[in-house]
Amino acid sequence: AAVQAASTPTRFQIGCMTLPYSAFSAERAFEGIRQAGYRYVAWGVNHRDAGAKPRPLLAVDAPASEAARLAARCRGMDLEPVMMFATVNLEAKDALDAHLRRIEQAAAARIPFLLTFGKTQPGEYESVIRNLKAMAPRAQAAGVTVVIKQHGGNSATGAACARILSEVGEPSIRICYDAGNVLDYENLDPIADIQTCWRDVRAFAIKDHRNTPKDEDCGPGFGEIDHYKLLMPVMKTGLTMPLAFENIFEPLVARPTTPEGVDALARRAREYIESVLRGLATHAEKAKTAAAQPPPPARLIERSS
């Protein structure tokens, strides 16, 4: 019932993860994302401190009040946080406790989506189901949706994630679709895969992937994934859905060594996906208008003698 297919347009929140800025400070990541034209941000995972050492943006054991302060910093820069990483695999021994702490942090920060995934190798499937079932009531009470993304192993594809959701059976557990990982880890077509699970998708981790001439992830539009086909199934869900860029980099060349270089790629990624969405919305509107037109009157065919 939540997914009103082919009725109400989806409200997309185009955001950038802080992940592409991991070589720089969190403050510089927020500033770069804002300057690149974004209104939404997703947190993750580590950033360099003043001593150039990597530090968690928000540690698992950090108090919820710290998450609230970090969210206030973002909102003070006109950035709305929409998603954060759990940073703990679903099969880990402490996965449940860690996810419950993350849920508490997300609720304090008023972040609606907690992004998680499992190990890259299959196994311990029962613990994944058990942990998700145990955390689901707390997530629902907190107003947080736990979204699983494709990451090899138990959550390798959208179809595999849909199977997990069917076994968990809780509305607070849904999917964040990562097309790049489906093509990367599994070498499967994400366009066919998303058809198996789009009704359960509530967010996207946007990245692309190339197999040729080199096997590597990259920013959207630089790889082999057709984002028009990828996003078509979710254009009219009636939902508010974050599209958070996880990888914005060019394939085959070195990554930028300055934050300004990352800013430029963040801006390009935003403009590319905005163009895709604009095209799909225009196409849908034209199709709707054409469908509403009355059929042309039947023509009488005169037969000559």
Tab-separated table of C-alpha atoms in Angstrom:
chain	number	residue	atom	x	y	z
A	1	ALA	CA	0.000	0.000	0.000
A	2	ALA	CA	2.949	2.336	0.631
A	3	VAL	CA	4.079	2.090	-2.961
A	4	GLN	CA	1.518	3.753	-5.186
A	5	ALA	CA	2.856	2.388	-8.457
A	6	ALA	CA	2.069	4.385	-11.582
A	7	SER	CA	0.211	7.095	-9.642
A	8	THR	CA	2.058	9.739	-7.591
A	9	PRO	CA	5.539	10.966	-8.592
A	10	THR	CA	8.420	10.022	-6.312
A	11	ARG	CA	10.008	12.920	-4.396
A	12	PHE	CA	13.743	12.385	-4.909
A	13	GLN	CA	16.254	13.858	-2.467
A	14	ILE	CA	19.499	14.189	-4.430
A	15	GLY	CA	22.318	14.055	-1.898
A	16	CYS	CA	26.008	13.335	-1.659
A	17	MET	CA	27.689	11.054	0.850
A	18	THR	CA	30.659	12.478	2.690
A	19	LEU	CA	32.490	9.272	1.660
A	20	PRO	CA	34.093	10.798	-1.489
A	21	TYR	CA	35.666	13.399	0.830
A	22	SER	CA	37.246	10.821	3.163
A	23	ALA	CA	40.732	12.235	2.499
A	24	PHE	CA	39.631	15.569	3.954
A	25	SER	CA	37.927	16.820	7.112
A	26	ALA	CA	34.229	16.359	7.752
A	27	GLU	CA	33.774	20.117	7.832
A	28	ARG	CA	35.351	20.419	4.377
A	29	ALA	CA	33.131	17.592	3.146
A	30	PHE	CA	29.990	19.416	4.286
A	31	GLU	CA	31.187	22.673	2.764
A	32	GLY	CA	32.099	21.023	-0.547
A	33	ILE	CA	28.776	19.226	-0.800
A	34	ARG	CA	26.922	22.458	-0.122
A	35	GLN	CA	29.001	24.380	-2.676
A	36	ALA	CA	28.364	21.640	-5.249
A	37	GLY	CA	24.668	22.497	-5.080
A	38	TYR	CA	23.282	19.804	-2.797
A	39	ARG	CA	20.574	20.207	-0.184
A	40	TYR	CA	20.932	16.694	1.221
A	41	VAL	CA	23.868	14.816	2.731
A	42	ALA	CA	24.562	11.237	3.868
A	43	TRP	CA	27.159	10.555	6.574
A	44	GLY	CA	30.004	8.135	6.092
A	45	VAL	CA	32.439	6.910	7.097
A	46	ASN	CA	35.889	8.273	8.129
A	47	HIS	CA	37.527	11.674	7.676
A	48	ARG	CA	40.948	13.157	8.367
A	49	ASP	CA	41.342	15.130	11.568
A	50	ALA	CA	43.667	18.096	12.113
A	51	GLY	CA	46.590	15.674	12.383
A	52	ALA	CA	45.672	13.999	9.064
A	53	LYS	CA	44.617	10.809	10.865
A	54	PRO	CA	41.407	9.031	9.807
A	55	ARG	CA	38.650	9.308	12.407
A	56	PRO	CA	35.031	8.097	12.330
A	57	LEU	CA	32.617	10.818	11.400
A	58	LEU	CA	30.414	9.408	14.149
A	59	ALA	CA	31.687	6.494	16.236
A	60	VAL	CA	29.346	3.593	16.975
A	61	ASP	CA	29.681	4.210	20.711
A	62	ALA	CA	29.195	7.979	20.460
A	63	PRO	CA	26.285	9.347	22.505
A	64	ALA	CA	23.117	10.198	20.633
A	65	SER	CA	23.635	13.822	21.634
A	66	GLU	CA	26.767	13.903	19.452
A	67	ALA	CA	24.700	12.789	16.446
A	68	ALA	CA	22.226	15.575	17.198
A	69	ARG	CA	25.052	18.144	17.337
A	70	LEU	CA	26.481	16.900	14.038
A	71	ALA	CA	23.069	17.127	12.407
A	72	ALA	CA	22.693	20.673	13.719
A	73	ARG	CA	26.029	21.570	12.093
A	74	CYS	CA	24.729	20.241	8.772
A	75	ARG	CA	21.432	22.064	9.022
A	76	GLY	CA	23.275	25.249	9.931
A	77	MET	CA	24.967	24.900	6.528
A	78	ASP	CA	21.599	24.317	4.778
A	79	LEU	CA	22.283	20.577	4.411
A	80	GLU	CA	19.651	18.082	5.522
A	81	PRO	CA	21.062	14.704	6.660
A	82	VAL	CA	18.996	11.884	5.151
A	83	MET	CA	21.085	8.737	5.651
A	84	MET	CA	24.009	7.393	7.711
A	85	PHE	CA	26.119	4.233	7.631
A	86	ALA	CA	25.798	1.572	10.311
A	87	THR	CA	29.477	0.591	9.679
A	88	VAL	CA	28.932	-2.850	11.270
A	89	ASN	CA	28.225	-5.963	9.184
A	90	LEU	CA	24.898	-7.662	9.838
A	91	GLU	CA	26.674	-10.963	10.631
A	92	ALA	CA	29.025	-9.476	13.248
A	93	LYS	CA	28.772	-10.758	16.826
A	94	ASP	CA	27.929	-7.296	18.132
A	95	ALA	CA	25.741	-6.395	15.139
A	96	LEU	CA	22.485	-6.080	17.068
A	97	ASP	CA	23.830	-3.857	19.845
A	98	ALA	CA	25.734	-1.728	17.333
A	99	HIS	CA	22.686	-1.257	15.120
A	100	LEU	CA	20.511	-0.357	18.107
A	101	ARG	CA	23.011	2.360	19.026
A	102	ARG	CA	23.023	3.576	15.442
A	103	ILE	CA	19.216	3.666	15.419
A	104	GLU	CA	19.308	5.804	18.572
A	105	GLN	CA	21.850	8.143	16.946
A	106	ALA	CA	19.803	8.426	13.745
A	107	ALA	CA	16.649	9.217	15.714
A	108	ALA	CA	18.438	11.913	17.720
A	109	ALA	CA	19.738	13.449	14.485
A	110	ARG	CA	16.312	13.084	12.806
A	111	ILE	CA	17.902	10.994	10.045
A	112	PRO	CA	15.263	8.743	8.438
A	113	PHE	CA	17.506	6.031	6.921
A	114	LEU	CA	20.205	3.816	8.439
A	115	LEU	CA	22.286	2.128	5.724
A	116	THR	CA	23.649	-1.350	6.396
A	117	PHE	CA	24.904	-4.491	4.661
A	118	GLY	CA	26.576	-7.829	5.301
A	119	LYS	CA	29.913	-9.424	4.567
A	120	THR	CA	31.058	-9.808	0.986
A	121	GLN	CA	31.048	-13.612	1.370
A	122	PRO	CA	27.894	-15.690	2.036
A	123	GLY	CA	27.337	-17.475	5.340
A	124	GLU	CA	25.726	-16.886	8.749
A	125	TYR	CA	22.450	-16.115	6.995
A	126	GLU	CA	20.409	-16.998	10.074
A	127	SER	CA	22.184	-14.333	12.120
A	128	VAL	CA	21.300	-11.721	9.507
A	129	ILE	CA	17.601	-12.569	9.760
A	130	ARG	CA	17.735	-12.804	13.552
A	131	ASN	CA	19.464	-9.439	13.965
A	132	LEU	CA	17.161	-7.636	11.554
A	133	LYS	CA	14.063	-9.040	13.238
A	134	ALA	CA	15.370	-7.974	16.643
A	135	MET	CA	16.224	-4.398	15.616
A	136	ALA	CA	13.088	-3.782	13.532
A	137	PRO	CA	10.685	-2.858	16.383
A	138	ARG	CA	13.188	-0.363	17.825
A	139	ALA	CA	13.715	1.169	14.390
A	140	GLN	CA	9.999	1.525	13.767
A	141	ALA	CA	9.420	3.116	17.168
A	142	ALA	CA	12.253	5.577	16.468
A	143	GLY	CA	10.968	6.488	13.012
A	144	VAL	CA	14.078	5.084	11.349
A	145	THR	CA	14.077	2.748	8.336
A	146	VAL	CA	16.992	0.315	8.155
A	147	VAL	CA	17.928	-0.107	4.493
A	148	ILE	CA	20.095	-2.982	3.214
A	149	LYS	CA	22.276	-2.408	0.193
A	150	GLN	CA	23.878	-4.898	-2.147
A	151	HIS	CA	27.375	-5.846	-0.955
A	152	GLY	CA	28.051	-9.402	-2.077
A	153	GLY	CA	27.401	-12.334	0.222
A	154	ASN	CA	23.932	-12.630	1.719
A	155	SER	CA	22.831	-9.280	0.271
A	156	ALA	CA	24.485	-9.686	-3.143
A	157	THR	CA	21.515	-8.627	-5.286
A	158	GLY	CA	18.187	-6.906	-5.062
A	159	ALA	CA	16.530	-10.302	-5.375
A	160	ALA	CA	18.564	-11.581	-2.398
A	161	CYS	CA	17.633	-8.514	-0.347
A	162	ALA	CA	13.957	-8.976	-1.234
A	163	ARG	CA	14.190	-12.538	0.057
A	164	ILE	CA	15.664	-11.245	3.331
A	165	LEU	CA	12.831	-8.738	3.669
A	166	SER	CA	10.216	-11.412	3.087
A	167	GLU	CA	11.698	-13.524	5.881
A	168	VAL	CA	12.069	-10.610	8.297
A	169	GLY	CA	8.545	-9.363	7.576
A	170	GLU	CA	8.946	-5.904	9.140
A	171	PRO	CA	8.074	-2.565	7.454
A	172	SER	CA	11.070	-0.811	9.036
A	173	ILE	CA	13.526	-2.995	7.064
A	174	ARG	CA	13.809	-2.083	3.394
A	175	ILE	CA	16.332	-1.800	0.512
A	176	CYS	CA	18.842	0.843	-0.531
A	177	TYR	CA	19.664	-0.109	-4.108
A	178	ASP	CA	23.343	-0.085	-5.140
A	179	ALA	CA	23.515	-0.886	-8.851
A	180	GLY	CA	27.287	-0.481	-8.955
A	181	ASN	CA	27.802	-3.261	-6.440
A	182	VAL	CA	25.500	-5.642	-8.304
A	183	LEU	CA	27.583	-5.210	-11.446
A	184	ASP	CA	30.879	-5.169	-9.526
A	185	TYR	CA	30.581	-8.025	-7.020
A	186	GLU	CA	28.252	-10.283	-8.988
A	187	ASN	CA	28.787	-9.188	-12.599
A	188	LEU	CA	25.001	-9.196	-12.994
A	189	ASP	CA	22.774	-6.737	-14.805
A	190	PRO	CA	21.256	-4.348	-12.232
A	191	ILE	CA	18.541	-3.298	-14.697
A	192	ALA	CA	17.069	-6.800	-14.642
A	193	ASP	CA	17.776	-7.194	-10.921
A	194	ILE	CA	15.932	-4.069	-9.778
A	195	GLN	CA	12.770	-5.407	-11.429
A	196	THR	CA	12.741	-8.110	-8.727
A	197	CYS	CA	12.768	-5.681	-5.788
A	198	TRP	CA	11.840	-2.107	-6.754
A	199	ARG	CA	8.700	-2.127	-4.614
A	200	ASP	CA	10.931	-2.527	-1.544
A	201	VAL	CA	13.464	0.150	-2.536
A	202	ARG	CA	13.423	3.240	-0.313
A	203	ALA	CA	16.810	4.796	-1.180
A	204	PHE	CA	19.704	4.559	-3.649
A	205	ALA	CA	23.454	4.468	-3.107
A	206	ILE	CA	24.416	5.932	-6.472
A	207	LYS	CA	27.575	4.696	-8.128
A	208	ASP	CA	28.479	3.278	-11.528
A	209	HIS	CA	30.857	0.524	-12.605
A	210	ARG	CA	33.007	-0.405	-15.586
A	211	ASN	CA	34.230	-3.851	-16.561
A	212	THR	CA	36.087	-2.529	-19.625
A	213	PRO	CA	38.839	-1.499	-20.101
A	214	LYS	CA	39.392	-1.793	-16.356
A	215	ASP	CA	37.257	-3.347	-13.614
A	216	GLU	CA	36.459	-0.469	-11.243
A	217	ASP	CA	33.689	1.567	-9.664
A	218	CYS	CA	33.136	5.135	-10.795
A	219	GLY	CA	30.724	8.025	-10.726
A	220	PRO	CA	27.314	7.864	-12.450
A	221	GLY	CA	27.474	8.295	-16.196
A	222	PHE	CA	31.105	7.183	-16.386
A	223	GLY	CA	30.307	3.466	-16.301
A	224	GLU	CA	28.186	0.856	-18.037
A	225	ILE	CA	24.913	1.250	-16.099
A	226	ASP	CA	21.955	2.920	-17.822
A	227	HIS	CA	20.516	5.170	-15.106
A	228	TYR	CA	17.445	5.966	-17.186
A	229	LYS	CA	16.490	2.287	-17.137
A	230	LEU	CA	17.596	1.925	-13.511
A	231	LEU	CA	15.348	4.684	-12.164
A	232	MET	CA	12.307	4.136	-14.386
A	233	PRO	CA	10.644	1.572	-12.063
A	234	VAL	CA	10.649	3.984	-9.096
A	235	MET	CA	9.513	7.194	-10.776
A	236	LYS	CA	5.970	6.971	-9.400
A	237	THR	CA	6.027	5.432	-5.938
A	238	GLY	CA	4.551	8.357	-4.001
A	239	LEU	CA	7.521	8.096	-1.606
A	240	THR	CA	10.304	10.455	-0.560
A	241	MET	CA	13.475	8.683	-1.674
A	242	PRO	CA	17.118	9.739	-1.143
A	243	LEU	CA	19.552	9.310	-4.033
A	244	ALA	CA	22.935	9.526	-2.291
A	245	PHE	CA	26.145	9.540	-4.329
A	246	GLU	CA	28.677	7.052	-2.959
A	247	ASN	CA	31.191	7.252	-5.801
A	248	ILE	CA	31.609	10.307	-8.030
A	249	PHE	CA	35.082	9.643	-9.454
A	250	GLU	CA	36.295	9.264	-13.036
A	251	PRO	CA	37.458	5.817	-14.133
A	252	LEU	CA	40.993	5.100	-15.352
A	253	VAL	CA	42.514	8.304	-13.954
A	254	ALA	CA	43.836	9.246	-10.514
A	255	ARG	CA	41.402	10.691	-8.011
A	256	PRO	CA	41.668	14.403	-7.218
A	257	THR	CA	44.212	15.359	-4.576
A	258	THR	CA	42.424	18.586	-3.657
A	259	PRO	CA	38.955	19.075	-2.191
A	260	GLU	CA	38.161	21.450	-5.051
A	261	GLY	CA	38.674	18.592	-7.476
A	262	VAL	CA	36.176	16.484	-5.521
A	263	ASP	CA	33.762	19.434	-5.491
A	264	ALA	CA	33.804	19.545	-9.290
A	265	LEU	CA	32.998	15.833	-9.588
A	266	ALA	CA	30.238	16.118	-6.972
A	267	ARG	CA	28.668	18.901	-9.018
A	268	ARG	CA	28.930	16.884	-12.237
A	269	ALA	CA	27.288	13.834	-10.612
A	270	ARG	CA	24.401	15.943	-9.354
A	271	GLU	CA	23.856	17.562	-12.727
A	272	TYR	CA	23.946	14.192	-14.488
A	273	ILE	CA	21.302	12.553	-12.295
A	274	GLU	CA	19.178	15.698	-12.340
A	275	SER	CA	19.255	15.509	-16.144
A	276	VAL	CA	18.218	11.840	-16.036
A	277	LEU	CA	15.316	12.563	-13.694
A	278	ARG	CA	14.249	15.590	-15.708
A	279	GLY	CA	14.167	13.506	-18.868
A	280	LEU	CA	12.217	10.677	-17.269
A	281	ALA	CA	9.687	13.086	-15.743
A	282	THR	CA	9.194	14.833	-19.093
A	283	HIS	CA	8.753	11.499	-20.871
A	284	ALA	CA	6.199	10.348	-18.285
A	285	GLU	CA	4.227	13.584	-18.575
A	286	LYS	CA	4.114	13.343	-22.365
A	287	ALA	CA	2.985	9.732	-22.142
A	288	LYS	CA	0.247	10.726	-19.679
A	289	THR	CA	-0.958	13.511	-21.947
A	290	ALA	CA	-0.992	11.224	-24.968
A	291	ALA	CA	-2.968	8.591	-23.073
A	292	ALA	CA	-5.580	11.176	-22.065
A	293	GLN	CA	-6.262	12.237	-25.648
A	294	PRO	CA	-9.423	10.808	-27.222
A	295	PRO	CA	-8.825	8.346	-30.039
A	296	PRO	CA	-9.044	9.809	-33.557
A	297	PRO	CA	-12.429	9.358	-35.246
A	298	ALA	CA	-12.762	6.352	-37.455
A	299	ARG	CA	-12.429	7.185	-41.108
A	300	LEU	CA	-14.903	5.926	-43.635
A	301	ILE	CA	-13.184	4.187	-46.518
A	302	GLU	CA	-14.866	4.855	-49.862
A	303	ARG	CA	-14.651	2.078	-52.335
A	304	SER	CA	-14.540	2.964	-55.938
A	305	SER	CA	-16.742	1.152	-58.387
